Short mmCIF file of C-alpha atoms and ligand atoms in Angstrom, two decimals:
data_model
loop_
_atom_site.label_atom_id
_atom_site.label_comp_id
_atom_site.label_asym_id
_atom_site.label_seq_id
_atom_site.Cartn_x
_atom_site.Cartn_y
_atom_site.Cartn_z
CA UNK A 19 0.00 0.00 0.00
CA UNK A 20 1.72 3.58 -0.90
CA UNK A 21 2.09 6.10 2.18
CA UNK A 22 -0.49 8.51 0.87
CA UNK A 23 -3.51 5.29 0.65
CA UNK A 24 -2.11 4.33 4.51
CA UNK A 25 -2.82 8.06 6.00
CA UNK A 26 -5.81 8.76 3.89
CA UNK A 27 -7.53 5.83 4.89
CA UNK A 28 -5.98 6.12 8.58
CA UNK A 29 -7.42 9.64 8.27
CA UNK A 30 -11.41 8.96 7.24
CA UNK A 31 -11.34 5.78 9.63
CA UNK A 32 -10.49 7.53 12.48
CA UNK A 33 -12.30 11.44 11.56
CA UNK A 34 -14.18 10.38 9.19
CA UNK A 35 -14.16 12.88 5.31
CA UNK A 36 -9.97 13.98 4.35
CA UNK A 37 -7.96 16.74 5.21
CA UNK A 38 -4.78 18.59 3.31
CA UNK A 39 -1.68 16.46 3.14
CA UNK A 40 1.16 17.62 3.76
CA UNK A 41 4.68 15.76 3.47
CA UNK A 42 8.23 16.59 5.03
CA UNK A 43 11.58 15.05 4.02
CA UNK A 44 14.43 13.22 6.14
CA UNK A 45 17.92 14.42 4.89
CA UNK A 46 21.41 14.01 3.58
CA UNK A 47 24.79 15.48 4.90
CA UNK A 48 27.21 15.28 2.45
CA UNK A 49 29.94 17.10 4.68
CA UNK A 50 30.02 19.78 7.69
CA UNK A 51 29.09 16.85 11.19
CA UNK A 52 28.24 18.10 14.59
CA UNK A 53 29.30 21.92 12.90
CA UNK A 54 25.54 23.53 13.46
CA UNK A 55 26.17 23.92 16.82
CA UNK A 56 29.29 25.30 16.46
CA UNK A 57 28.23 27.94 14.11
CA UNK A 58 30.05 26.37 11.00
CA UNK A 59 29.04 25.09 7.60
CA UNK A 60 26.81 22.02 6.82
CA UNK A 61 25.83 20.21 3.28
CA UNK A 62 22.91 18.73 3.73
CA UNK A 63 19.98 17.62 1.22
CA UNK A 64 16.39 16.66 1.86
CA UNK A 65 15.69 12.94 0.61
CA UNK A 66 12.58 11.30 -1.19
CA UNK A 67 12.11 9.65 2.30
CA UNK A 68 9.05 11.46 3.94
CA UNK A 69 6.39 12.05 6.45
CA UNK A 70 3.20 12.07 5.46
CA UNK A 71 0.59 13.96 7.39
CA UNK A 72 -3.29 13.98 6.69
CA UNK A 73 -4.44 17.50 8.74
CA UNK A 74 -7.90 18.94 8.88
CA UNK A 75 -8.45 21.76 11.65
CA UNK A 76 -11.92 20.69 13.75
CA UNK A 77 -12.88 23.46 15.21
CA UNK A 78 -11.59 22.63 18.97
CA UNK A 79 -8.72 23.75 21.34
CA UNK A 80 -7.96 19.60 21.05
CA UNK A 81 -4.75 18.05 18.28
CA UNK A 82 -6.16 14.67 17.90
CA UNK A 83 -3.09 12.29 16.43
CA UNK A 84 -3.31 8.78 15.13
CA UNK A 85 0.45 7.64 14.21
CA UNK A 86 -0.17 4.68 11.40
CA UNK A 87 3.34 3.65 12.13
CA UNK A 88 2.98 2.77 15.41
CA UNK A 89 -0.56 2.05 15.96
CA UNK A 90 -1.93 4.44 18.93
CA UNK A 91 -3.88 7.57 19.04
CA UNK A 92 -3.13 10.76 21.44
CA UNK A 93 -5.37 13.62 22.20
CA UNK A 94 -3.81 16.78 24.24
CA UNK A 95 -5.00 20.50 24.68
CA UNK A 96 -2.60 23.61 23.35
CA UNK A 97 -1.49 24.62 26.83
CA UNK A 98 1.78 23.69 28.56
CA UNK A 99 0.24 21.63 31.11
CA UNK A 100 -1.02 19.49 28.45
CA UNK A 101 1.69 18.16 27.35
CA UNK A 102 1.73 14.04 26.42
CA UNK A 103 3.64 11.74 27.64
CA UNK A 104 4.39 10.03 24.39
CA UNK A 105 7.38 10.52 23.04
CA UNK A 106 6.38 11.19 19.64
CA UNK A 107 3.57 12.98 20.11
CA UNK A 108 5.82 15.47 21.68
CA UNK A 109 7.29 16.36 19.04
CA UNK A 110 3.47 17.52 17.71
CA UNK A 111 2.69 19.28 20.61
CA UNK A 112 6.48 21.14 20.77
CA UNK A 113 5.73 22.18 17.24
CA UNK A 114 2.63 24.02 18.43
CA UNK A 115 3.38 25.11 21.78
CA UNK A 116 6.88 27.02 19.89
CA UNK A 117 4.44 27.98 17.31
CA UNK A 118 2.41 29.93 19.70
CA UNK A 119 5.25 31.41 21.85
CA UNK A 120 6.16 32.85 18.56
CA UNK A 121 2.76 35.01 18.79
CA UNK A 122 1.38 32.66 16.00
CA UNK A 123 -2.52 30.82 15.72
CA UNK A 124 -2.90 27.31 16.31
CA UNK A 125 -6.52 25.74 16.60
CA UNK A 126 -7.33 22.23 17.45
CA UNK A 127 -6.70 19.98 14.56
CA UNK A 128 -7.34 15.82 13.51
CA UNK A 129 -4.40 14.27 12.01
CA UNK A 130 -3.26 10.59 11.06
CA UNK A 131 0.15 10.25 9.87
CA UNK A 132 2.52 7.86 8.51
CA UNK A 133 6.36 7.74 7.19
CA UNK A 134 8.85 6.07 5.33
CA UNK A 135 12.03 7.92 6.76
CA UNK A 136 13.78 4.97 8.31
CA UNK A 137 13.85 5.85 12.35
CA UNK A 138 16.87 6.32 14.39
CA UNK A 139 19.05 5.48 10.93
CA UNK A 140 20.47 9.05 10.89
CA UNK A 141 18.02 10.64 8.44
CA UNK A 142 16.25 12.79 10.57
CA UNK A 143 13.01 11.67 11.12
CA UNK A 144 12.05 13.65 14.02
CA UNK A 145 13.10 16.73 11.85
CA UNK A 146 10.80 15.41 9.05
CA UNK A 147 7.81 15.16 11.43
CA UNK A 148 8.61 18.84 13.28
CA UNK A 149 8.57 20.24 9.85
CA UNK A 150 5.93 18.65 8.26
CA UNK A 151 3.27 20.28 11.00
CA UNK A 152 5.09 23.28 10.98
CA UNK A 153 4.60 23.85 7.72
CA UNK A 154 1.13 22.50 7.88
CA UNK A 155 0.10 24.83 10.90
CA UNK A 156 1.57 27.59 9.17
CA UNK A 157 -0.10 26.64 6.10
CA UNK A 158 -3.66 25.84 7.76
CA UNK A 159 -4.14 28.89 10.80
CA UNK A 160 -1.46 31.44 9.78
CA UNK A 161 -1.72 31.94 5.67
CA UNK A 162 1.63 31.22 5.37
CA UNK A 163 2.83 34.64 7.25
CA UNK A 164 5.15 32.53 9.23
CA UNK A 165 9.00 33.11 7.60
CA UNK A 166 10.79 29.14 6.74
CA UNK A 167 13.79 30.11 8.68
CA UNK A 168 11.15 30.78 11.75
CA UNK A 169 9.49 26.80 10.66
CA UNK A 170 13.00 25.81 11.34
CA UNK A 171 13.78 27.38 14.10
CA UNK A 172 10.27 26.01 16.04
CA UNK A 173 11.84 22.47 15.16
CA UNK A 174 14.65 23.05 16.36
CA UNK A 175 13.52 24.27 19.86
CA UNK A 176 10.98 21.43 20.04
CA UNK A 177 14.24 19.82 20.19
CA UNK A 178 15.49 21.62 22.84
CA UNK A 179 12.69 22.09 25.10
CA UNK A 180 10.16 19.40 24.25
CA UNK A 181 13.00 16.40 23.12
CA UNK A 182 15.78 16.79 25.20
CA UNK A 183 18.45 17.32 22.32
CA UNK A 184 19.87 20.02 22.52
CA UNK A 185 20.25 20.00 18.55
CA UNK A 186 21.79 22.53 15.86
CA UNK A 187 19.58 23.68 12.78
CA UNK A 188 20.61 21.70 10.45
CA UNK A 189 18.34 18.93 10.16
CA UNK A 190 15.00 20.80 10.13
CA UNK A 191 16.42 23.42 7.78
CA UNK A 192 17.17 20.64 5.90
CA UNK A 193 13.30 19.22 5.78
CA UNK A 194 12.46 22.82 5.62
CA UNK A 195 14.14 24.17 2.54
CA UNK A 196 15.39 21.18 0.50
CA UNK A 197 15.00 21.34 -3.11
CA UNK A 198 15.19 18.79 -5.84
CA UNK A 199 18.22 18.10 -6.90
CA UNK A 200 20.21 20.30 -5.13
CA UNK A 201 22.14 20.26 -1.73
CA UNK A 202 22.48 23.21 0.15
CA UNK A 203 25.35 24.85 1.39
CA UNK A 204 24.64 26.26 4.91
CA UNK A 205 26.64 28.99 7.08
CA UNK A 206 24.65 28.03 10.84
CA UNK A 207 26.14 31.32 12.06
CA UNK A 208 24.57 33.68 9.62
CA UNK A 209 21.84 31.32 8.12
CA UNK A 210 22.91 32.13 4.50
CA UNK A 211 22.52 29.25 1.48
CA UNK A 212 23.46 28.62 -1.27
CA UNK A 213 21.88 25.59 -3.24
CA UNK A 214 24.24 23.08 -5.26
CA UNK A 215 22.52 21.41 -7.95
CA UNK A 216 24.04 18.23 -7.82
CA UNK A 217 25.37 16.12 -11.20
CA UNK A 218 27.57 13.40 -9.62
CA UNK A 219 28.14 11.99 -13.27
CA UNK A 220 28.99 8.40 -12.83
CA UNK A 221 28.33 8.11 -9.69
CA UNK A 222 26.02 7.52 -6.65
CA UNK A 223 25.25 8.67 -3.01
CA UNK A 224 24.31 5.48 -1.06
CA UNK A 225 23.23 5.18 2.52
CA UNK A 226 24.35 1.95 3.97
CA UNK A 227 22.29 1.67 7.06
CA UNK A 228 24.12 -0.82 10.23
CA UNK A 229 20.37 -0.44 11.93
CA UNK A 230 22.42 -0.42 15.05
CA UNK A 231 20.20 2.89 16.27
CA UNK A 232 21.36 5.75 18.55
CA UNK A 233 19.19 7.55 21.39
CA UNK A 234 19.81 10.92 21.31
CA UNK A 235 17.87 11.93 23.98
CA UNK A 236 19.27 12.13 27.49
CA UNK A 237 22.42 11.49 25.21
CA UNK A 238 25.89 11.69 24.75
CA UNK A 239 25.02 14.39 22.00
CA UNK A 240 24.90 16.94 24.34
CA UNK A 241 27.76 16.32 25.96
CA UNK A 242 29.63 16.81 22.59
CA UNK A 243 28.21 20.04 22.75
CA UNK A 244 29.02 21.10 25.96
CA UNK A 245 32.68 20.26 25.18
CA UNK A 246 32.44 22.53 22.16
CA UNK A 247 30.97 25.24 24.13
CA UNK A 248 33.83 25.07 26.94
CA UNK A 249 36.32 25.08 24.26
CA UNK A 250 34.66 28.28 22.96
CA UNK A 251 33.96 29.94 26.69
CA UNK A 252 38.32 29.15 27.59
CA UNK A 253 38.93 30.63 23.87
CA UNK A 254 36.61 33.33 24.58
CA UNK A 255 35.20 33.25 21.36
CA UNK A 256 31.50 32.84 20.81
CA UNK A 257 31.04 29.58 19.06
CA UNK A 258 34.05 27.44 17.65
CA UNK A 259 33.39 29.04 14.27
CA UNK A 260 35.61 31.46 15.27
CA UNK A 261 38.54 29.47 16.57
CA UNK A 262 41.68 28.06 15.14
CA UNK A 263 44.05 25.30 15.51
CA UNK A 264 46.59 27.80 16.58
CA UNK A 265 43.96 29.20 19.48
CA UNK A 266 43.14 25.71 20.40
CA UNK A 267 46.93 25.21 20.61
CA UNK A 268 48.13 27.87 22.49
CA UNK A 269 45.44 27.16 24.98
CA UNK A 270 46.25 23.32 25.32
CA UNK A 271 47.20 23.29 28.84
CA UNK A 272 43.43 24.75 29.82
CA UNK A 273 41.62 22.18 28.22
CA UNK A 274 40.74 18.68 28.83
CA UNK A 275 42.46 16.27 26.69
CA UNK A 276 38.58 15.27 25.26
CA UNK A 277 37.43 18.43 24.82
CA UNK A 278 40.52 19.57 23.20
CA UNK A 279 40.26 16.50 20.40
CA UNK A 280 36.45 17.55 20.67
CA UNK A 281 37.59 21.12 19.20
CA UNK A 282 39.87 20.28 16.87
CA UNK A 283 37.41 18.10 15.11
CA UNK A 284 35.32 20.71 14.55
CA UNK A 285 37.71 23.18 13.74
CA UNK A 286 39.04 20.86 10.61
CA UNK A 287 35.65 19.92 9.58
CA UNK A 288 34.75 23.81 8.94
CA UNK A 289 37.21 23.71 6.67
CA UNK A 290 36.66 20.54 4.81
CA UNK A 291 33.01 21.39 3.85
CA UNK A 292 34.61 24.97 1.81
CA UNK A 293 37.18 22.35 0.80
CA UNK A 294 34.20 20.07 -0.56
CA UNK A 295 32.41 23.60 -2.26
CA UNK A 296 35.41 24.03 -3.82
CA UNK A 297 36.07 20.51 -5.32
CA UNK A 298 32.77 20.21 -6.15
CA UNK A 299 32.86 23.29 -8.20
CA UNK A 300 36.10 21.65 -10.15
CA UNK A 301 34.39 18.02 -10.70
CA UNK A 302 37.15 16.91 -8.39
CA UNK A 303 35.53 13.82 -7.26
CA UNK A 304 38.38 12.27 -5.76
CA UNK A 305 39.10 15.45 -3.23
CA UNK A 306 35.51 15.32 -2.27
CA UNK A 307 35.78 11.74 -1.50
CA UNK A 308 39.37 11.80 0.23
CA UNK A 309 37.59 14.79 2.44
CA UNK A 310 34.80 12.51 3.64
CA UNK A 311 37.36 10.09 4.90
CA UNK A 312 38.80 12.54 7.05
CA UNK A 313 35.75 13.44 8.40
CA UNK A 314 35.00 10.17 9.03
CA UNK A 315 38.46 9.37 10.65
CA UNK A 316 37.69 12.69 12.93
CA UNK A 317 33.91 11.95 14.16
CA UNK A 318 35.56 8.53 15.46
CA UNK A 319 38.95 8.80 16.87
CA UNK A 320 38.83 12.53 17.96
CA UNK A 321 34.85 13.35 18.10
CA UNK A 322 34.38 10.33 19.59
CA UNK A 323 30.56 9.73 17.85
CA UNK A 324 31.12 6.30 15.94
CA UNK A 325 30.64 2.95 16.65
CA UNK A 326 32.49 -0.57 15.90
CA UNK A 327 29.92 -1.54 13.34
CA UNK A 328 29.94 1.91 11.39
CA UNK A 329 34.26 1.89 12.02
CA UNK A 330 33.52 -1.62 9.77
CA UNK A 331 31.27 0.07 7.07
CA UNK A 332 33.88 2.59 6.22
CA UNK A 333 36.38 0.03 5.92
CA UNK A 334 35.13 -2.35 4.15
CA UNK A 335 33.79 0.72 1.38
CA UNK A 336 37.58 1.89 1.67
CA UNK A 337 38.43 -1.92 0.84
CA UNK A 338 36.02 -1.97 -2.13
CA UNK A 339 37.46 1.10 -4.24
CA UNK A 340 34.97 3.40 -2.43
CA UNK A 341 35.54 7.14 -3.42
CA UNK A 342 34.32 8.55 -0.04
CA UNK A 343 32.58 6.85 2.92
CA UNK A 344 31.85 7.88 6.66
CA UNK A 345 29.24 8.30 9.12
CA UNK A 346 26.42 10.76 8.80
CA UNK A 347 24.29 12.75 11.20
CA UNK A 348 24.55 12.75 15.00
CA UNK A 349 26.62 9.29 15.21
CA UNK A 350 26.50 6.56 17.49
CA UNK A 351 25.16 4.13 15.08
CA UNK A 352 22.84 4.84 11.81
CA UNK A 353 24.18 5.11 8.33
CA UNK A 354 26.98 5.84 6.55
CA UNK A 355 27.16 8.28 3.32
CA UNK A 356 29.11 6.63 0.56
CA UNK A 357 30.41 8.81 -2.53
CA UNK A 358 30.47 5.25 -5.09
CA UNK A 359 31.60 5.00 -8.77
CA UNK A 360 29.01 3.46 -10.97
CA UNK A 361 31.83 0.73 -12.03
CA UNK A 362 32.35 -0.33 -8.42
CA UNK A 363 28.54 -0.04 -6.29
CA UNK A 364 27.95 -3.73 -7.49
CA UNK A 365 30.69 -4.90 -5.88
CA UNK A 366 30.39 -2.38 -3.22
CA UNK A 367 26.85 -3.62 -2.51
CA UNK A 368 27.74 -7.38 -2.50
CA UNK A 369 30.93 -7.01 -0.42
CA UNK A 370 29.45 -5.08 2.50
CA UNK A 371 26.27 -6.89 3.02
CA UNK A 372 27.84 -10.17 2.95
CA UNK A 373 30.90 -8.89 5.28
CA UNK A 374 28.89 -7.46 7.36
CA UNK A 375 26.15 -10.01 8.05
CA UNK A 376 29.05 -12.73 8.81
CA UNK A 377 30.39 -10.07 11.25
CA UNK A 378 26.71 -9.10 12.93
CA UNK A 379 24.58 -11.61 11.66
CA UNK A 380 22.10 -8.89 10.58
CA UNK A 381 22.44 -7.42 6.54
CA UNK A 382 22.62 -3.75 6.55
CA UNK A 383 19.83 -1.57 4.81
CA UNK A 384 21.05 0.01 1.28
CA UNK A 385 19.41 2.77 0.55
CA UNK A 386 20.28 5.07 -3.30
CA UNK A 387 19.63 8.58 -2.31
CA UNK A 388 17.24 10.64 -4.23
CA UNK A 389 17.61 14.86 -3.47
CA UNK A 390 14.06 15.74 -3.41
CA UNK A 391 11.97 18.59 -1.98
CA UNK A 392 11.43 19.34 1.78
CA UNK A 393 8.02 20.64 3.26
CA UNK A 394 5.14 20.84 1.16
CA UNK A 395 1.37 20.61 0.61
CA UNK A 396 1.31 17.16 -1.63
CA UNK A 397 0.52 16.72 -4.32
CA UNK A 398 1.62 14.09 -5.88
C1 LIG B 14 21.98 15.59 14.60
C2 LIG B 14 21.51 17.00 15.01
C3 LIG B 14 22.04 18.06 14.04
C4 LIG B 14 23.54 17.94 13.83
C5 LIG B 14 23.92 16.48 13.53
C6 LIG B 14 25.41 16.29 13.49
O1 LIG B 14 21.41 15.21 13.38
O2 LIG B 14 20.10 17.05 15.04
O3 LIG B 14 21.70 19.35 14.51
O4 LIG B 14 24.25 18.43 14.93
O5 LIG B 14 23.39 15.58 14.48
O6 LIG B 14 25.96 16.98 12.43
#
C-alpha cells in the first residue's frame, strides 16, 4: 500500500471525510558533522524519504493524532500543562506550543500520519515530522505569514525544550528548505545558502544503514556540545566558528584532553566542507571523496561519535574502491554516506552486506539517495 492510501484511509477511519496532506523530508549530509552547533558550515539535502501527514483543523482547542506507524492515538489541549507523555507525540505538541510562543494561531486539529524515513538510521526523522506540521500549521491557521527560517527554528527548539536534544539547525532546515536536486550549502552562524545542484556523473550517493540505532535523547550528544561550548567559553570566542588550531593550541594546557580532540574536530571539519564547495565546483571527485574520509576518521577517533559496526562500514567501502565513505548525522550508530563509482557499487553492494552479516549476523539496509523537496502541501 503507498504512504499517501495508509494516512488517507488512517485519516477517514479515524475522523471520518480527508484533510490537506502535507509531506516533510528526512535528509542528507554530504559534509560539515556536529558543525551547526558550532556555528560552521553544513551540506545537507532533503531525501525522497518522507512524512506524510493527513491535517484537517476541527474546530476545537484539542490536536487529535493517530500515528499509522505505530498504531496508537493521542489527544492533548494547546497549553503547557497538556503536554503528552508520548514521546512522539511530543514532538506535535512542541511544534505548536513554539508555534504559539512565537505570537502565531494554532486551533485544534485531527491528524493521522505515517512515514517512510527509516527511524533512528540518521536521516532525521524527528526533523521530518517537526517540519511537516510546521509547515502545515503555518499553512492551515497562519496563511503562510510565518518566515521558513522561523518553521526551522520552532523544530529546532521542540528539540530543545520538548525532546531533550539540545540540537543545531541543520536537520529541520534541511526538511524545511530542501530542493530537488540540489544540496544546500549552509553557514549556521549567519543562516545564509546557497543551493548546489548536484550532477555526480557516474556516480552515486548510497546510505548503507548498520540499523544499530542511537538515542539521542538524554544522550551523549549533548555532551559533545558542551565540550564545544567550553572550548569556545576558555577561547573566549563565541562559538568554535571562530577558533583556530593555533587558538586551540596555544590554549592546550586549559583544556581537557577530550574536549581539546572535541575542538579540533570541529575546527578541521569547517574547513573541509569549503574544501568540498570548492572541489565540487572543479568536478574533483576524488578530493571530495578523500575529504569525507577525514571526516570520518575525525567523528571517530577525535569526536568520539562512531561505533564498531559503522568503524567496519567505512572500511570495508575503503576496501572496495569506495571514493568517499563515513558516518552521517549525530553518530553513534545509523548510516553511513558513501560517494560510489558506478563501475564499483555492485561490488560495493555485494561485499558489505555479505561482510557485514558474517560479522553481525544482521544485513545492513542500502538505501540510493534521491535529493528531493522538503516541506510541502502534496501533491503528488
Ligand atoms: C543531529 C543533530 C544536528 C547535527 C547532527 C550532526 O542530526 O540534530 O543538529 O548536529 O546531528 O551533524
Amino acid at each position: 500500500m503507498t504512504l499517501k492510501k495508509k494516512v488517507t484511509e488512517a485519516f477517514t477511519s479515524h475522523f471520518g471525510g480527508e484533510g490537506t496532506l502535507y509531506a516533510s523530508a528526512g535528509r542528507i549530509n554530504l559534509i560539515g558533522e556536529h558543525t551547526d552547533y558550532n556555528g560552521g558550515f553544513v551540506f545537507p539535502g532533503a531525501i525522497d524519504k518522507v512524512i506524510l501527514a493527513d491535517i484537517r483543523p476541527n474546530g476545537t482547542d484539542k490536536v487529535n493524532l493517530f500515528s499509522v506507524d505505530i498504531d496508537e492515538a493521542v489527544s492533548f489541549g494547546l497549553e503547557e500543562a497538556d503536554m503528552p507523555s508520548q514521546q512522539w507525540a511530543r514532538y506535535i505538541f512542541g511544534v505548536c506550543r513554539e508555534t504559539i510562543k512565537r505570537g502565531f494561531k494554532v486551533e485544534g486539529f485531527d491528524a493521522a500520519f505515517a512515514g517512510d524515513v527509516p527511524l533512528g538510521a540518521g536521516l532525521s526523522s524527528s526533523a521530518a515530522l517537526e517540519s511537516c506540521f510546521a509547515f502545515a500549521i503555518n499553512d492551515l491557521f497562519n496563511s503562510n505569514a510565518i518566515p521558513k527560517f522561523e518553521l526551522a527554528r520552532i523544530g529546532q527548539s521542540t528539540e530543545h525544550n520538548y525532546c531533550g536534544v539540545n540540537c543545531g539547525i541543520m536537520d529541520q532546515f534541511a526538511s524545511i528548505f530542501g530542493k530537488k536536486d540540489c544540496l544546500m550549502r549552509l553557514d549556521c552562524r549567519s543562516l545564509e545558502h546557497e543551493y548546489f545542484p548536484i550532477h555526480l556523473d557516474g556516480y552515486r550517493l548510497v546510505l548503507v544503514d548498520s540499523v544499530v540505532k542511537h538515542e539521542l535523547v538524554d544522550s551523549p550528544y549533548n555532551r559533545r556540545r558542551q565540550s564545544c561550548e567550553n572550548v569556545a567559553a576558555t577561547l573566549g570566542v563565541a562559538t568554535l566558528r571562530d577558533a583556530t588550531l593555533e587558538m586551540l593550541n596555544a590554549a592546550k594546557d586549559k583544556i581537557s584532553a577530550e574536549d581539546y580532540f572535541r575542538a579540533k574536530y570541529v575546527i578541521e571539519e569547517k574547513d573541509r566542507v569549503l574544501g568540498v564547495c570548492d572541489a565540487l565546483g572543479r568536478d574533483d571527485i576524488a578530493t571530495v571523496g578523500r575529504l569525507m574520509y577525514e571526516t570520518h576518521e575525525g567523528l571517530s577517533k577525535e569526536f568520539d561519535v562512531s561505533c564498531e559496526e559503522l568503524d567496519y562500514l567505512v572500511e570495508i567501502a575503503r576496501e572496495c574502491g569506495v571514493t568517499g565513505s563515513r558516518i552521517m548525522g549525530g553518530g553513534f550508530g545509523g548510516c553511513t554516506i558513501n560517494l560510489v563509482s558506478d563501475s564499483v557499487y555492485p561490488r560495493f553492494i555485494e561485499t558489505v552486506v555479505s561482510k557485514f552479516k558474517a560479522r553481525y549476523g544482521h544485513a545492513p539496509r542500502i538505501y540510493d539517495v534521491v535529493i528531493s523537496d522538503g516541506a510541502r502541501r502534496y501533491e503528488e
